[in-house]
XYZ file of C-alpha atoms in Angstrom:
666
model
C -6.282 -26.277 -29.048
C -4.435 -28.901 -26.965
C -6.014 -32.290 -27.640
C -6.108 -33.117 -23.930
C -8.400 -30.176 -23.074
C -11.410 -32.444 -22.603
C -9.306 -34.465 -20.170
C -8.811 -31.494 -17.814
C -12.098 -31.328 -15.900
C -10.585 -29.595 -12.862
C -8.987 -26.841 -14.918
C -12.062 -26.641 -17.111
C -14.153 -25.893 -14.043
C -12.235 -22.615 -13.784
C -12.962 -21.911 -17.442
C -16.657 -22.671 -17.044
C -17.081 -20.416 -14.017
C -15.099 -17.616 -15.634
C -16.966 -17.509 -18.919
C -20.386 -17.974 -17.275
C -19.820 -15.239 -14.689
C -18.550 -12.743 -17.264
C -21.449 -13.589 -19.550
C -24.042 -13.107 -16.805
C -22.474 -9.806 -15.715
C -22.079 -8.790 -19.374
C -18.732 -7.430 -18.243
C -15.304 -8.768 -17.432
C -12.230 -10.570 -18.715
C -12.656 -14.285 -19.446
C -9.447 -14.714 -21.459
C -6.823 -14.697 -18.690
C -8.661 -17.131 -16.365
C -9.246 -19.539 -19.240
C -5.655 -19.252 -20.421
C -4.092 -19.669 -16.976
C -6.409 -22.391 -15.699
C -3.864 -25.179 -16.216
C -1.166 -23.291 -14.312
C -3.613 -22.423 -11.560
C -4.708 -26.018 -11.104
C -1.147 -27.268 -10.647
C -0.209 -24.500 -8.227
C -3.353 -24.532 -6.101
C -3.957 -28.261 -5.956
C -0.360 -29.445 -5.595
C 1.824 -26.714 -4.129
C -0.044 -23.882 -2.424
C 0.013 -24.249 1.369
C -3.171 -22.608 2.595
C -6.313 -23.270 4.612
C -9.737 -22.249 3.258
C -11.136 -22.601 6.782
C -8.735 -19.922 8.036
C -7.704 -17.500 5.331
C -5.531 -15.623 7.839
C -3.394 -18.537 9.024
C -0.053 -16.858 9.702
C 2.230 -19.296 7.865
C 0.146 -19.699 4.726
C 1.647 -19.202 1.310
C 0.615 -15.893 -0.248
C -0.971 -15.847 -3.702
C -1.187 -12.633 -5.711
C -3.111 -12.232 -8.971
C -1.203 -9.244 -10.323
C -3.118 -9.338 -13.614
C -6.202 -8.492 -11.584
C -8.475 -7.953 -14.572
C -8.618 -11.767 -14.680
C -10.347 -11.692 -11.305
C -12.653 -14.592 -12.081
C -9.562 -16.789 -11.892
C -9.024 -16.140 -8.200
C -12.757 -16.191 -7.472
C -13.064 -19.590 -9.129
C -10.045 -20.885 -7.203
C -11.386 -19.647 -3.875
C -14.846 -21.043 -4.536
C -13.661 -24.443 -5.734
C -11.111 -24.798 -2.921
C -13.719 -24.304 -0.217
C -13.307 -20.700 0.888
C -16.285 -18.706 2.078
C -17.223 -17.724 -1.463
C -20.466 -19.303 -2.586
C -21.805 -20.030 -6.042
C -24.259 -17.189 -5.496
C -21.245 -14.912 -4.950
C -19.834 -16.097 -8.274
C -23.175 -15.440 -9.965
C -23.145 -11.958 -8.457
C -19.854 -11.101 -10.173
C -19.261 -7.359 -10.600
C -22.523 -6.387 -8.895
C -23.085 -3.875 -6.102
C -21.881 -5.046 -2.678
C -20.642 -8.308 -4.145
C -17.643 -10.185 -2.742
C -16.649 -10.734 -6.363
C -15.813 -7.210 -7.460
C -14.562 -6.403 -10.944
C -10.980 -6.636 -9.686
C -9.911 -8.530 -6.540
C -10.462 -6.332 -3.500
C -8.652 -7.066 -0.239
C -11.189 -7.364 2.571
C -14.136 -8.243 0.356
C -13.632 -12.003 0.385
C -11.472 -14.395 2.366
C -8.306 -15.405 0.570
C -7.710 -12.197 -1.384
C -4.304 -11.103 -0.116
C -4.169 -7.747 -1.887
C -6.209 -5.490 -4.127
C -5.026 -5.763 -7.712
C -6.109 -4.028 -10.856
C -3.632 -1.206 -11.429
C -1.202 -3.366 -13.375
C 2.252 -4.024 -11.996
C 1.381 -3.216 -8.408
C 0.395 -6.783 -7.616
C 3.846 -8.144 -8.426
C 5.331 -5.262 -6.426
C 3.082 -6.232 -3.497
C 4.327 -9.794 -3.921
C 7.895 -8.540 -3.542
C 6.739 -6.930 -0.288
C 5.217 -10.202 0.900
C 8.437 -12.058 0.124
C 10.574 -9.383 1.777
C 8.420 -9.533 4.907
C 8.599 -13.343 5.016
C 12.376 -13.397 4.648
C 12.956 -10.682 7.243
C 10.459 -12.057 9.759
C 11.964 -15.525 9.378
C 15.446 -14.152 10.009
C 14.222 -12.348 13.109
C 12.334 -15.267 14.661
C 13.415 -18.620 13.224
C 15.666 -20.879 15.272
C 18.040 -23.610 14.169
C 15.607 -26.210 15.486
C 12.357 -24.469 14.534
C 11.702 -22.486 11.346
C 8.402 -21.088 12.542
C 8.111 -18.647 9.594
C 8.491 -20.571 6.351
C 6.216 -19.887 3.409
C 6.265 -18.871 -0.237
C 4.819 -16.013 -2.236
C 3.365 -16.955 -5.612
C 2.256 -14.398 -8.176
C 0.543 -14.517 -11.536
C 1.279 -11.628 -13.875
C 0.725 -10.689 -17.495
C 2.112 -8.542 -20.268
C 0.516 -5.413 -18.833
C 2.244 -5.887 -15.482
C 5.579 -6.169 -17.238
C 4.974 -3.091 -19.359
C 4.245 -0.961 -16.306
C 7.434 0.576 -14.937
C 6.659 -0.350 -11.339
C 7.355 -3.988 -12.175
C 10.894 -3.044 -13.165
C 11.431 -1.126 -9.925
C 10.145 -3.920 -7.701
C 11.550 -6.928 -9.553
C 14.976 -5.332 -9.850
C 15.111 -4.897 -6.080
C 13.762 -8.416 -5.495
C 16.690 -9.832 -7.410
C 19.187 -7.675 -5.536
C 17.748 -8.795 -2.197
C 17.746 -12.464 -3.228
C 14.099 -13.157 -2.382
C 14.285 -16.868 -3.093
C 10.767 -17.653 -1.911
C 9.148 -15.446 -4.527
C 7.890 -17.382 -7.559
C 6.099 -15.595 -10.394
C 4.246 -17.141 -13.332
C 4.177 -14.951 -16.427
C 1.099 -15.472 -18.600
C 2.906 -15.014 -21.918
C -0.130 -15.010 -24.210
C 0.952 -12.146 -26.469
C -2.428 -10.404 -26.335
C -3.603 -7.180 -24.699
C -6.694 -5.061 -25.230
C -5.344 -3.496 -28.423
C -4.366 -6.827 -29.943
C -1.078 -8.654 -30.428
C 1.501 -7.041 -28.154
C 4.517 -7.621 -30.405
C 3.832 -4.247 -32.001
C 4.411 -2.405 -28.703
C 6.044 -4.904 -26.343
C 9.064 -6.645 -27.831
C 11.262 -6.894 -24.724
C 13.292 -10.005 -24.122
C 11.633 -10.661 -20.786
C 13.837 -13.623 -19.947
C 17.037 -11.620 -20.361
C 15.502 -8.743 -18.460
C 14.810 -10.906 -15.410
C 18.097 -12.736 -15.673
C 19.765 -9.315 -15.526
C 17.795 -8.600 -12.350
C 19.265 -11.731 -10.780
C 16.211 -13.964 -11.109
C 16.113 -17.613 -12.084
C 14.153 -17.820 -15.351
C 12.364 -20.955 -16.515
C 10.317 -21.581 -19.669
C 7.289 -23.871 -19.992
C 4.286 -24.572 -22.155
C 1.594 -23.030 -19.959
C -0.800 -25.855 -20.824
C 1.628 -28.721 -20.115
C 0.869 -29.504 -16.512
C 3.829 -31.867 -16.123
C 6.157 -29.102 -17.292
C 4.495 -26.591 -14.954
C 4.912 -29.032 -12.092
C 8.615 -29.612 -12.818
C 9.276 -25.885 -13.163
C 7.586 -25.146 -9.843
C 9.719 -27.770 -8.119
C 12.825 -26.270 -9.695
C 11.787 -22.777 -8.647
C 11.297 -23.871 -5.053
C 14.713 -25.517 -5.069
C 16.409 -22.195 -5.876
C 16.632 -20.475 -2.482
C 18.883 -17.526 -3.302
C 17.023 -16.042 -6.274
C 13.401 -15.260 -7.045
C 12.065 -17.276 -9.975
C 10.108 -16.262 -13.052
C 8.356 -19.087 -14.864
C 7.518 -17.881 -18.368
C 4.402 -19.773 -19.406
C 3.512 -19.685 -23.087
C -0.275 -19.747 -23.094
C -3.283 -19.267 -25.334
C -5.587 -16.573 -24.047
C -9.189 -17.771 -23.760
C -8.192 -21.417 -24.250
C -11.328 -23.466 -24.836
C -13.173 -20.906 -26.919
C -12.915 -22.302 -30.477
C -13.404 -19.012 -32.330
C -11.992 -16.463 -29.898
C -9.048 -18.103 -28.177
C -5.728 -16.471 -28.951
C -7.414 -13.198 -29.907
C -8.111 -9.899 -28.196
C -11.842 -10.685 -28.610
C -11.777 -12.725 -25.395
C -9.531 -10.383 -23.402
C -12.065 -7.978 -21.984
C -15.529 -8.945 -23.190
C -18.031 -11.774 -22.733
C -17.711 -14.659 -25.166
C -21.411 -14.693 -26.050
C -23.931 -17.476 -25.537
C -23.207 -19.249 -28.820
C -19.447 -19.261 -28.261
C -19.892 -20.511 -24.693
C -21.925 -23.427 -26.019
C -19.129 -24.267 -28.460
C -16.565 -23.965 -25.655
C -18.484 -26.423 -23.512
C -18.504 -28.842 -26.391
C -14.772 -28.391 -26.983
C -14.067 -29.066 -23.326
C -16.287 -32.113 -23.264
C -18.440 -30.430 -20.650
C -21.695 -32.347 -20.608
C -23.902 -29.985 -18.576
C -25.047 -26.900 -20.462
C -26.513 -25.315 -17.315
C -24.597 -22.140 -16.459
C -22.378 -22.418 -13.362
C -23.043 -26.147 -12.945
C -19.988 -27.950 -11.508
C -20.185 -31.723 -10.852
C -19.790 -32.893 -7.270
C -16.727 -34.978 -8.112
C -14.909 -31.842 -9.281
C -15.793 -29.994 -6.095
C -14.435 -32.969 -4.152
C -11.214 -32.954 -6.155
C -10.681 -29.256 -5.484
C -11.741 -29.172 -1.813
C -8.674 -28.061 0.172
C -10.289 -27.645 3.572
C -9.264 -30.923 5.181
C -5.697 -30.655 3.916
C -5.594 -27.008 4.979
C -6.755 -27.844 8.490
C -4.049 -30.494 8.692
C -1.353 -28.056 7.566
C -2.425 -25.445 10.058
C -2.721 -28.003 12.867
C 0.825 -29.165 12.167
C 2.041 -25.581 12.272
C 0.135 -24.929 15.505
C 1.888 -27.921 17.022
C 5.185 -26.534 15.772
C 4.349 -23.158 17.292
C 3.522 -24.785 20.632
C 7.022 -26.285 20.666
C 8.462 -22.916 19.700
C 6.503 -21.254 22.484
C 7.756 -23.765 25.045
C 11.372 -23.359 24.012
C 11.331 -19.630 23.247
C 8.489 -18.023 25.211
C 9.709 -14.439 24.838
C 10.096 -14.685 21.068
C 6.749 -16.480 20.734
C 4.930 -13.760 22.644
C 6.621 -11.076 20.570
C 5.813 -12.836 17.293
C 2.169 -13.221 18.316
C 1.952 -9.553 19.244
C 3.460 -8.411 15.986
C 1.309 -10.671 13.836
C -1.779 -9.314 15.617
C -0.793 -5.771 14.670
C -0.864 -4.581 18.273
C 1.664 -2.053 19.515
C 3.684 -2.826 22.681
C 1.710 -2.384 25.874
C 3.859 0.547 26.977
C 3.840 2.347 23.617
C 1.473 5.102 24.732
C 3.606 5.842 27.781
C 6.867 5.845 25.843
C 5.415 8.095 23.130
C 3.868 10.543 25.590
C 7.083 10.753 27.586
C 8.957 11.559 24.400
C 6.426 14.222 23.398
C 6.822 15.832 26.824
C 10.600 15.710 26.465
C 10.327 17.508 23.125
C 8.204 20.190 24.711
C 10.644 20.596 27.600
C 13.650 20.797 25.274
C 12.064 23.345 22.948
C 14.383 22.848 19.973
C 14.226 24.931 16.824
C 15.122 22.408 14.119
C 13.779 21.211 10.781
C 10.835 18.873 11.124
C 12.695 16.288 9.012
C 15.286 16.263 11.837
C 12.497 16.180 14.423
C 11.136 13.139 12.582
C 14.514 11.397 12.724
C 14.662 12.109 16.448
C 11.178 10.651 16.873
C 12.158 7.486 14.997
C 15.267 7.140 17.154
C 13.180 7.547 20.304
C 10.307 5.222 19.358
C 11.879 2.545 17.135
C 13.905 0.783 19.863
C 10.554 -0.122 21.404
C 9.071 -1.105 18.019
C 10.985 -4.020 16.462
C 8.203 -4.272 13.875
C 9.388 -1.064 12.188
C 10.700 -1.730 8.674
C 11.727 1.592 7.195
C 13.334 2.776 4.020
C 14.040 5.645 1.684
C 14.226 6.040 -2.077
C 17.946 6.897 -2.172
C 17.457 9.937 0.070
C 18.186 8.626 3.551
C 20.611 11.460 4.259
C 18.068 14.053 3.165
C 14.892 12.443 4.469
C 16.741 11.639 7.722
C 15.175 8.210 8.072
C 18.264 6.372 9.247
C 18.773 6.093 12.996
C 21.405 4.502 15.232
C 19.608 1.165 15.402
C 18.939 0.861 11.665
C 20.293 -2.252 9.930
C 20.022 -2.645 6.174
C 18.301 -5.827 5.024
C 20.728 -6.081 2.116
C 23.512 -6.862 4.630
C 21.509 -8.252 7.541
C 18.663 -10.665 6.815
C 17.105 -9.727 10.157
C 17.482 -6.002 9.489
C 14.931 -3.215 9.760
C 15.844 -0.825 6.954
C 15.542 -1.023 3.179
C 17.670 1.041 0.829
C 15.088 1.171 -1.956
C 17.184 3.077 -4.461
C 15.495 5.569 -6.778
C 12.239 3.607 -6.879
C 9.493 5.728 -5.310
C 6.578 3.827 -6.875
C 8.112 0.418 -6.312
C 9.056 1.327 -2.754
C 5.517 2.293 -1.816
C 3.895 -0.701 -3.510
C 6.412 -3.018 -1.832
C 5.598 -1.378 1.513
C 1.921 -2.143 0.896
C 2.846 -5.806 0.539
C 4.902 -5.679 3.732
C 1.951 -4.204 5.620
C -0.474 -6.759 4.175
C 1.814 -9.630 5.133
C 1.729 -8.685 8.797
C 4.381 -8.524 11.469
C 5.739 -5.168 10.330
C 4.869 -1.486 10.207
C 6.576 -0.148 7.082
C 7.584 3.427 6.505
C 8.828 4.910 3.242
C 10.541 8.189 2.465
C 11.267 10.567 -0.400
C 10.902 14.246 -1.234
C 7.268 15.321 -1.217
C 7.513 16.260 -4.893
C 8.369 12.673 -5.782
C 5.307 11.369 -4.012
C 3.873 11.912 -7.480
C 5.817 8.905 -8.733
C 4.296 6.829 -5.930
C 0.825 8.379 -6.063
C -1.120 5.323 -7.166
C 0.500 3.096 -4.552
C -0.366 5.642 -1.852
C -3.939 5.498 -3.091
C -3.851 1.701 -2.839
C -2.626 1.909 0.772
C -5.691 3.994 1.560
C -8.048 1.806 -0.467
C -6.809 -1.314 1.336
C -6.779 0.393 4.770
C -3.130 -0.429 5.414
C -0.875 1.094 8.061
C 1.898 2.470 5.862
C 3.707 5.617 6.982
C 5.097 7.925 4.297
C 7.827 10.368 5.274
C 7.805 13.223 2.769
C 10.446 15.904 3.315
C 11.337 19.118 1.482
C 7.718 20.074 1.792
C 7.382 23.410 -0.007
C 9.123 26.249 -1.817
C 11.138 26.360 1.399
C 13.524 23.795 -0.054
C 14.967 26.674 -2.054
C 17.440 26.581 -4.890
C 16.469 23.232 -6.442
C 13.619 25.107 -8.058
C 10.093 24.342 -9.257
C 10.846 20.779 -10.400
C 11.505 19.889 -6.758
C 9.149 22.328 -5.026
C 5.764 20.773 -4.202
C 2.736 23.001 -4.593
C -0.373 20.863 -5.126
C 0.842 17.626 -3.519
C -0.383 18.209 0.039
C -3.874 19.071 -1.201
C -3.853 15.921 -3.309
C -2.980 13.797 -0.297
C -5.584 15.509 1.871
C -8.244 14.803 -0.732
C -7.486 11.080 -0.715
C -10.157 9.130 1.215
C -8.992 7.150 4.245
C -5.615 8.846 4.373
C -4.172 11.160 7.017
C -1.807 13.983 6.083
C 0.284 15.493 8.878
C 2.178 18.760 8.326
C 3.650 19.538 11.753
C 5.109 22.911 12.689
C 7.789 21.859 15.181
C 9.284 19.035 17.233
C 6.239 18.481 19.413
C 3.746 18.269 16.569
C 6.143 15.978 14.686
C 6.352 13.608 17.649
C 2.558 13.569 17.940
C 2.263 12.907 14.207
C 4.515 9.854 14.521
C 2.562 8.608 17.520
C -0.780 8.922 15.747
C 0.509 7.412 12.501
C 1.779 4.368 14.390
C -1.533 4.018 16.225
C -3.644 4.307 13.076
C -4.105 0.675 12.065
C -6.654 1.058 9.275
C -5.235 3.860 7.130
C -1.924 5.173 5.839
C -0.421 8.418 7.073
C 1.881 10.876 5.355
C 4.212 13.121 7.349
C 4.996 16.333 5.458
C 8.285 17.691 6.783
C 10.453 20.750 6.254
C 14.024 21.059 5.065
C 14.509 24.352 6.902
C 14.518 24.931 10.651
C 11.153 25.769 12.206
C 10.684 27.710 15.425
C 9.563 25.812 18.505
C 6.122 26.815 19.785
C 5.462 26.783 23.519
C 2.316 24.937 24.630
C 0.348 23.962 27.684
C -0.370 20.326 28.474
C -3.933 20.855 27.239
C -2.676 22.159 23.923
C -0.302 19.223 23.536
C -3.200 16.822 24.123
C -5.251 18.677 21.505
C -2.670 18.175 18.742
C -4.036 14.649 18.319
C -7.356 16.186 17.296
C -5.760 17.523 14.137
C -6.320 21.218 14.877
C -6.266 23.333 18.014
C -5.909 26.876 19.311
C -2.196 27.569 19.560
C -2.497 31.291 20.402
C -5.642 32.801 21.903
C -7.149 36.193 21.234
C -6.876 39.129 23.602
C -10.362 40.491 24.222
C -13.182 39.850 21.760
C -12.398 37.406 18.974
C -12.372 39.234 15.649
C -10.328 37.022 13.334
C -8.775 33.564 13.035
C -5.520 32.605 11.333
C -5.197 28.954 10.307
C -1.730 27.657 9.503
C 0.311 24.490 9.133
C 3.966 23.537 9.099
C 6.492 26.288 8.459
C 3.746 28.890 8.139
C 2.690 28.543 11.780
C 5.688 30.693 12.666
C 4.439 33.401 10.283
C 0.995 33.152 11.857
C 2.415 33.504 15.357
C 4.441 36.563 14.341
C 1.313 38.061 12.802
C -0.610 37.272 15.978
C 1.825 39.364 17.999
C 1.644 42.331 15.644
C -2.135 42.217 15.411
C -2.569 41.805 19.150
C -0.289 44.785 19.742
C -2.514 46.710 17.306
C -5.613 45.819 19.330
C -7.015 43.161 17.004
C -8.529 40.135 18.758
C -7.023 37.300 16.727
C -6.326 33.645 17.420
C -3.989 31.216 15.691
C -5.176 27.723 14.912
C -2.478 25.211 14.096
C -3.951 22.463 11.935
C -1.333 19.740 11.436
C -3.918 17.201 10.222
C -7.070 18.617 8.690
C -8.522 15.166 7.960
C -8.523 14.317 11.663
C -9.791 17.736 12.655
C -12.934 17.443 10.550
C -13.722 14.104 12.236
C -13.954 15.745 15.659
C -17.243 16.530 17.353
C -19.147 19.550 16.147
C -18.730 21.097 19.603
C -14.952 20.812 19.432
C -14.779 22.187 15.903
C -16.977 25.096 16.951
C -14.735 25.782 19.948
C -11.706 26.081 17.672
C -13.357 27.759 14.679
C -16.455 29.615 15.941
C -18.891 29.874 13.060
C -19.770 33.476 13.952
C -16.238 34.565 13.138
C -16.146 34.977 9.382
C -12.864 36.879 9.251
C -10.523 33.993 8.576
C -7.124 33.776 6.941
C -5.365 30.532 6.045
C -1.654 30.486 5.330
C 0.242 27.575 3.804
C 3.042 27.429 1.240
C 0.959 25.229 -1.027
C -1.980 25.468 -3.384
C -4.653 27.766 -1.959
C -7.839 26.025 -3.103
C -7.957 23.404 -0.334
C -8.424 26.001 2.409
C -11.696 27.506 1.185
C -13.523 24.780 3.132
C -12.214 26.390 6.342
C -12.173 30.096 5.534
C -15.179 30.299 3.194
C -15.395 32.421 0.096
C -15.211 35.565 2.217
C -11.910 34.589 3.831
C -8.416 35.010 2.487
C -5.712 32.480 1.758
C -2.005 33.199 1.647
C -0.386 30.515 -0.474
C 0.635 29.385 -3.946
C -1.261 29.794 -7.184
C 1.706 29.073 -9.456
C 4.713 26.808 -9.520
C 7.837 27.854 -7.632
C 11.155 29.362 -8.651
C 14.818 28.654 -8.006
C 16.206 30.861 -5.226
C 17.054 30.784 -1.518
C 14.027 29.978 0.633
C 13.822 33.416 2.257
C 13.719 35.129 -1.131
C 11.055 32.741 -2.384
C 8.680 33.338 0.532
C 9.019 37.074 -0.004
C 8.603 36.755 -3.773
C 5.399 34.748 -3.447
C 4.005 36.913 -0.676
C 3.963 34.265 2.032
C 5.090 36.553 4.817
C 4.060 37.818 8.210
C 3.212 41.171 6.660
C 0.891 39.512 4.146
C -0.938 37.683 6.919
C -1.271 40.878 8.970
C -2.593 42.807 5.980
C -5.079 40.051 5.130
C -6.482 39.998 8.660
C -6.744 43.770 8.814
C -8.584 43.842 5.498
C -11.211 41.508 6.923
C -11.756 43.154 10.318
């Protein structure tokens, strides 16, 4: 144990709060907060530019605790610094409705920039923060006024580095030269199973040097060394920096420090008493912090001063560059341009008038090209599939060549791409979209879940949406993925059937500020469907009557995407045969079920039990709409390798199958 431990009252306050809160909750991870307390004190008290009185100050530095299991570290820092996080909140650690959840949750307490817990995603989010800062600065800063100028700091541990997403994100960060990203690696050599050298023997320094990072080494308990390394990291403006901090997990606990015993379990009352003694902590009362330590930590006055200085700087910026200032303010507020609705509706009408039969991936590209010129906040990208996802447009500029660009070539990094996009969205000033084949959403699945959990406006463009992609075979043909996305809370899945529905999907995704949206798009051409103005307006409700019944309503066909064309062909045959059938196009089931009961009843009358759903995906999802008495035309197996037409016939997803299913019910 470092001999100076009893001379570190400010850092020890973090240790005290961490071990007391975990003990009271009888749950948690005291080791990381205790081991990183010295690093945290230097960063938060000497370098971090923030304001506890306004956690959302636009030009604040961003801090990410990627090793989110050590959540008491950030809670202690927020509490001690003067954020709206009381001692009662600390005492309520890990309890129901607490601000101090088991892992840091964005939106629960001021000052938590992102939700962390799934290891590796926090550092990927930090890359997104740094990317957003660099790009926004390039778009708005002037030679005489750098109005956007802040750092992103991240703490991370062995687990973050073992997770593959950290490789994806940190590799790209080095390539993009994100010089204002500084990460502190808690190199304590311990994980839940014990000493990591048996399963994690990477040369982390060489790994990050190969990425193009500056790598520095310090004793994680030598505050002078930490201070010097931070200064050196800030001086390097062309590379992100990794400061490898050799630490002792659970420092301060005489019998458990340096061992897995303190990683994920309370220390115990007896050990806490010994730790207090080792730290020279006089008061044995749990959670008791002396007033002089609170005063030393209090960052509110300094934070107000920093923000006031920036506000004065912004006033000068506004006077000299009123147009840019207004645009920056709008973008940071998350508001769309005032004329967005008009522009989008005009484009939707133009699509309807043109009546093109094209793939919905192409319809999506056309929508981007039509809407993006009016949306400078768009920051798109694809995981090495831009030519297949069709996400590039005439105004796209790659950030790798243009600092003020609006497009990111993510490379084959689906998980990293999506987690980085979450960070971009959280930073503010941008609406990110990502793109890959729908099948490879699986690589990004947990980051998509985090978008939904954090209520972030991230738009996912997923093309090659079904067996319709053809010869690439079952490894590339999604079957269960759309159902998985639809079952994700606070997430909207759009599977449009033509150009008009695709344009509406883009409009709604851009307008949805508190949830991510995924656009599920076809490789193959899809037939245009004629609509009335009323039908076009109803697309935004997620489901609507596309083709009405002739005479008494006997059956309903529900379809999405490429299968709407099959449903419409079946409608004609059945109508000619005297069957009263309607077709319901349901491009977004999650929105449809949120409509009023009267509207849902008008589209799907409950008295009509003869219902058939058709979608080239897993069948189980559709029972909620057709009931156990209805029929579903879809997939119950994986796909095969063959031309699309042959596959639809092989798996029985045909007009004839829909017609036969309806007839069997009526």
